[in-house]
Short mmCIF file of C-alpha atoms in Angstrom, two decimals:
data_model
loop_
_atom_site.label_atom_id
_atom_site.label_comp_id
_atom_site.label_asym_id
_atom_site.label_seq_id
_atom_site.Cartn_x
_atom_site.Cartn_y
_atom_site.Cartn_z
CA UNK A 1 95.51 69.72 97.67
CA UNK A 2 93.41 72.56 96.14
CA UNK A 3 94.05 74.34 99.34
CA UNK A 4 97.21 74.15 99.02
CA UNK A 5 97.59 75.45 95.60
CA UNK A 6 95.18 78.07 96.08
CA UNK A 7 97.67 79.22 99.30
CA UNK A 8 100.87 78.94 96.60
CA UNK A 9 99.17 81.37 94.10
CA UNK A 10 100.10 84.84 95.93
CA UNK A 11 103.56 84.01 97.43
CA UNK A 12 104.69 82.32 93.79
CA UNK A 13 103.95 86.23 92.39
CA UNK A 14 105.02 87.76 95.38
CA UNK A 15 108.99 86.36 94.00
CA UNK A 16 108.02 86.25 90.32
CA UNK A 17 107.31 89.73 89.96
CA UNK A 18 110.65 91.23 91.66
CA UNK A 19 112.69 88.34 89.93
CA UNK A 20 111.38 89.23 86.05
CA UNK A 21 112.28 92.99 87.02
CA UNK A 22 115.61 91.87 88.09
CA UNK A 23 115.80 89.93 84.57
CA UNK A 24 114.82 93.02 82.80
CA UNK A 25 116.96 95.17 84.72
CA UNK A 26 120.18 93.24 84.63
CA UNK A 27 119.63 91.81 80.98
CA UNK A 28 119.34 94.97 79.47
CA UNK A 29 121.33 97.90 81.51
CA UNK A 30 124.62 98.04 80.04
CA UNK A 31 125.60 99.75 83.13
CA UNK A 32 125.49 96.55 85.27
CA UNK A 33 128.33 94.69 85.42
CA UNK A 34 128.92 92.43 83.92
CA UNK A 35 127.06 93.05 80.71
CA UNK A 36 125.88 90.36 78.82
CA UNK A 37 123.92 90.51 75.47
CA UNK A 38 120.23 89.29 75.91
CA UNK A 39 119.86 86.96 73.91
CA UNK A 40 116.29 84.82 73.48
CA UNK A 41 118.00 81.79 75.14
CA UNK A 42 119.11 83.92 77.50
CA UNK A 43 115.77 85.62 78.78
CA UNK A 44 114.00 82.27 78.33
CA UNK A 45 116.35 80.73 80.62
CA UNK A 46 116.40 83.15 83.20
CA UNK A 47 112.39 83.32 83.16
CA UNK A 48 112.22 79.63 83.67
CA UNK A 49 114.66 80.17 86.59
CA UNK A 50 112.48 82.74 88.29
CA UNK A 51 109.66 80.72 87.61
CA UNK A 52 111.06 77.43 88.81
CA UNK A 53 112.91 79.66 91.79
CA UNK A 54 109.15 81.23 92.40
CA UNK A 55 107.61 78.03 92.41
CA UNK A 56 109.80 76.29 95.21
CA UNK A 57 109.03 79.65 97.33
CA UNK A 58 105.14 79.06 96.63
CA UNK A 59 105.48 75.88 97.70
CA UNK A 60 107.76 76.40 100.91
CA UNK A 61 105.03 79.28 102.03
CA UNK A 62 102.50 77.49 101.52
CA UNK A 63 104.18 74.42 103.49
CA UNK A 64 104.56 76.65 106.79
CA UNK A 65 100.46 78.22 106.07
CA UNK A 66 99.47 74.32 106.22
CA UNK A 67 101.05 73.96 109.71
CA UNK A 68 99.26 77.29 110.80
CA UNK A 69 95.83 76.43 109.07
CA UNK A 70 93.06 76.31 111.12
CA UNK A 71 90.46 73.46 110.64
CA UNK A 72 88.20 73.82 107.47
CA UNK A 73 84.86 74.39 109.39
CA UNK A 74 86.26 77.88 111.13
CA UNK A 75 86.06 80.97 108.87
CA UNK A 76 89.17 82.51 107.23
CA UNK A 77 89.91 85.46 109.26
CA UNK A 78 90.63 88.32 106.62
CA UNK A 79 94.08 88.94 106.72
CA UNK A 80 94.66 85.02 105.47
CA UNK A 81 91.91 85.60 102.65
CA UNK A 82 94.46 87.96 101.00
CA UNK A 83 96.92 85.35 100.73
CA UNK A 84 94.61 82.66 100.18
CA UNK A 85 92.00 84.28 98.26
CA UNK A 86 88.57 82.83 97.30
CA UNK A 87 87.78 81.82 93.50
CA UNK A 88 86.50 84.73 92.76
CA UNK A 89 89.04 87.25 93.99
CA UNK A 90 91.61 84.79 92.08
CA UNK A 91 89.81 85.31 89.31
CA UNK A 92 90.12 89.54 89.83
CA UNK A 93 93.56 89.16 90.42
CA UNK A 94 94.41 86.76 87.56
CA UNK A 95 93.00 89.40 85.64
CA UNK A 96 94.97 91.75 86.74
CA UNK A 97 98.29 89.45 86.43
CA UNK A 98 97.32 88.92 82.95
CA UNK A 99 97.15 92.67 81.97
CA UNK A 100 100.19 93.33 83.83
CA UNK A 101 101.53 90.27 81.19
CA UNK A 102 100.42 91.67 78.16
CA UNK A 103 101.93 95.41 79.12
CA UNK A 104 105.29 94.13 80.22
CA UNK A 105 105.53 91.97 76.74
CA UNK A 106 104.31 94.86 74.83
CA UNK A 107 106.48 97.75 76.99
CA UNK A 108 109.57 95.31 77.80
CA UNK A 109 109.35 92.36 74.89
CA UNK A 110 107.89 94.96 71.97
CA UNK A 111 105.47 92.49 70.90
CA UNK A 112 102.36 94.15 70.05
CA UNK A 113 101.26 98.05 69.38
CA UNK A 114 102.57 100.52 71.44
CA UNK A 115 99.09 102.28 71.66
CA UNK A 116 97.37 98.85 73.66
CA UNK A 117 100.51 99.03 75.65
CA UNK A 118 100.06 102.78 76.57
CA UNK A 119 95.84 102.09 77.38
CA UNK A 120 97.02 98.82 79.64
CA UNK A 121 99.71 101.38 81.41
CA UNK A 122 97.04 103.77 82.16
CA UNK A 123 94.92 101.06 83.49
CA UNK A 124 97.65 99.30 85.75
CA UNK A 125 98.09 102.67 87.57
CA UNK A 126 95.45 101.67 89.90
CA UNK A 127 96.80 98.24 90.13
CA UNK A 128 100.43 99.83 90.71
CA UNK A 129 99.46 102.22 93.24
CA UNK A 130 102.28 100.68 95.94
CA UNK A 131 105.32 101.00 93.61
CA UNK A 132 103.62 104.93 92.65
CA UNK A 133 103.97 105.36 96.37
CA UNK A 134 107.72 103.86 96.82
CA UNK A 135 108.64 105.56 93.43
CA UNK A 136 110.82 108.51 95.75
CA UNK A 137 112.78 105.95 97.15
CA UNK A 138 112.65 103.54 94.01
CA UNK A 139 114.59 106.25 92.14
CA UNK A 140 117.33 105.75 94.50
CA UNK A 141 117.15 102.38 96.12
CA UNK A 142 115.87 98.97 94.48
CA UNK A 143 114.86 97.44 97.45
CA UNK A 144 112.16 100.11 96.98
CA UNK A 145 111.22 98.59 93.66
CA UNK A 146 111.16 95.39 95.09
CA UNK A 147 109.01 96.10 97.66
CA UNK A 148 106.66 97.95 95.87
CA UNK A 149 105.91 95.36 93.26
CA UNK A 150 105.54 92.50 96.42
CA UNK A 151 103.35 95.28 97.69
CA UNK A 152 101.55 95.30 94.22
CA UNK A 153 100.70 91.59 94.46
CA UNK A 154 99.40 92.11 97.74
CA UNK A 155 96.95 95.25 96.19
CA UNK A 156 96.16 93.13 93.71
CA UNK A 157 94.76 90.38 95.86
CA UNK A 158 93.25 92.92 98.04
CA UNK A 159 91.40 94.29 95.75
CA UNK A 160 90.51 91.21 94.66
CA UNK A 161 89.10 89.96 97.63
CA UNK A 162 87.14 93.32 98.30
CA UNK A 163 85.70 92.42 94.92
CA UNK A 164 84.43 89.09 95.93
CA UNK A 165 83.32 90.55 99.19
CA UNK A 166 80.98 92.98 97.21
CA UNK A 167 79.90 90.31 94.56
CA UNK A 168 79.20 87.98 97.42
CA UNK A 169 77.40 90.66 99.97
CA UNK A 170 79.93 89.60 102.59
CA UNK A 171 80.99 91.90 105.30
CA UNK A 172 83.33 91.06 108.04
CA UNK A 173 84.96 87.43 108.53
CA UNK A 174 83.58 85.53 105.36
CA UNK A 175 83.48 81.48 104.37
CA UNK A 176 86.12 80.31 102.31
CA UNK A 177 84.61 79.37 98.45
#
């Protein structure tokens, strides 16, 4: 079971990120039709429908990466690592998910001072470096927005993993922790 949740963490932020932008975008562009007012019930119920909607794609990934699994005793080949990351590269890239949290509820929810929001912003640039790359096309096109920020939870788990692969003095195909 562990395994399984560990192989849900990734895909579930691979739809929540895109879907909260979607909130954000649609909830407060007046330009959207049709406009509605955001209202706190509003928001909160749309969250819990991209998480609950994020959740059941977690779960459906990580369904077909069961099937696919290979048995425990073989190593993890690299690619899969990134979307079943060890405990320490969760750890990175929780880290990162939770600074990306407290700038989007300081930036998008105005909770908080705008000066932390402007020093997290200036350290998610790093962290945002796909969407940076997309931006040309983001301007124009959202798919471009949404693929840079599944792109972004992929970086982030990258670099997560890298992380744990320096921490742990692993090069090349590495044990699963």
């Amino acid at each position: 079971m562990r395994q399984f949740v560990r192989a849900m963490v990734i895909p579930f932020f691979m739809a929540l990120f895109p879907a909260v932008w979607y909130i954000n975008r649609n909830l407060t562009t007046a330009r959207l039709p049709p406009h509605t007012e955001p209202t706190t019930t509003l928001v909160v119920a749309a969250i819990g429908i991209a998480v609950f909607g994020s959740l059941v794609f977690a779960v459906i990934v990580a369904q077909f990466r069961r099937r696919d699994s290979k048995t425990p005793s073989q190593p993890v080949p690299y690619p899969q690592r990134i979307f079943q990351p060890d405990t320490t590269a969760l750890v990175i890239f929780g880290c990162f998910v939770a600074t990306a949290f407290v700038w989007a509820l300081i930036e998008m929810a105005g909770f908080g001072p705008a000066w932390l929001g402007r020093l997290l912003e200036f350290l998610l640039i790093p962290v945002a470096l796909p969407l940076l790359v997309l931006a040309p096309l983001a301007i124009r096109f959202h798919w471009a927005v949404v693929l840079g920020l599944v792109l972004c939870v992929l970086w982030m788990s990258l670099l997560g993993t890298l992380f744990s692969d320096v921490v742990h003095q692993r090069s090349g195909p590495a044990m699963n922790t």
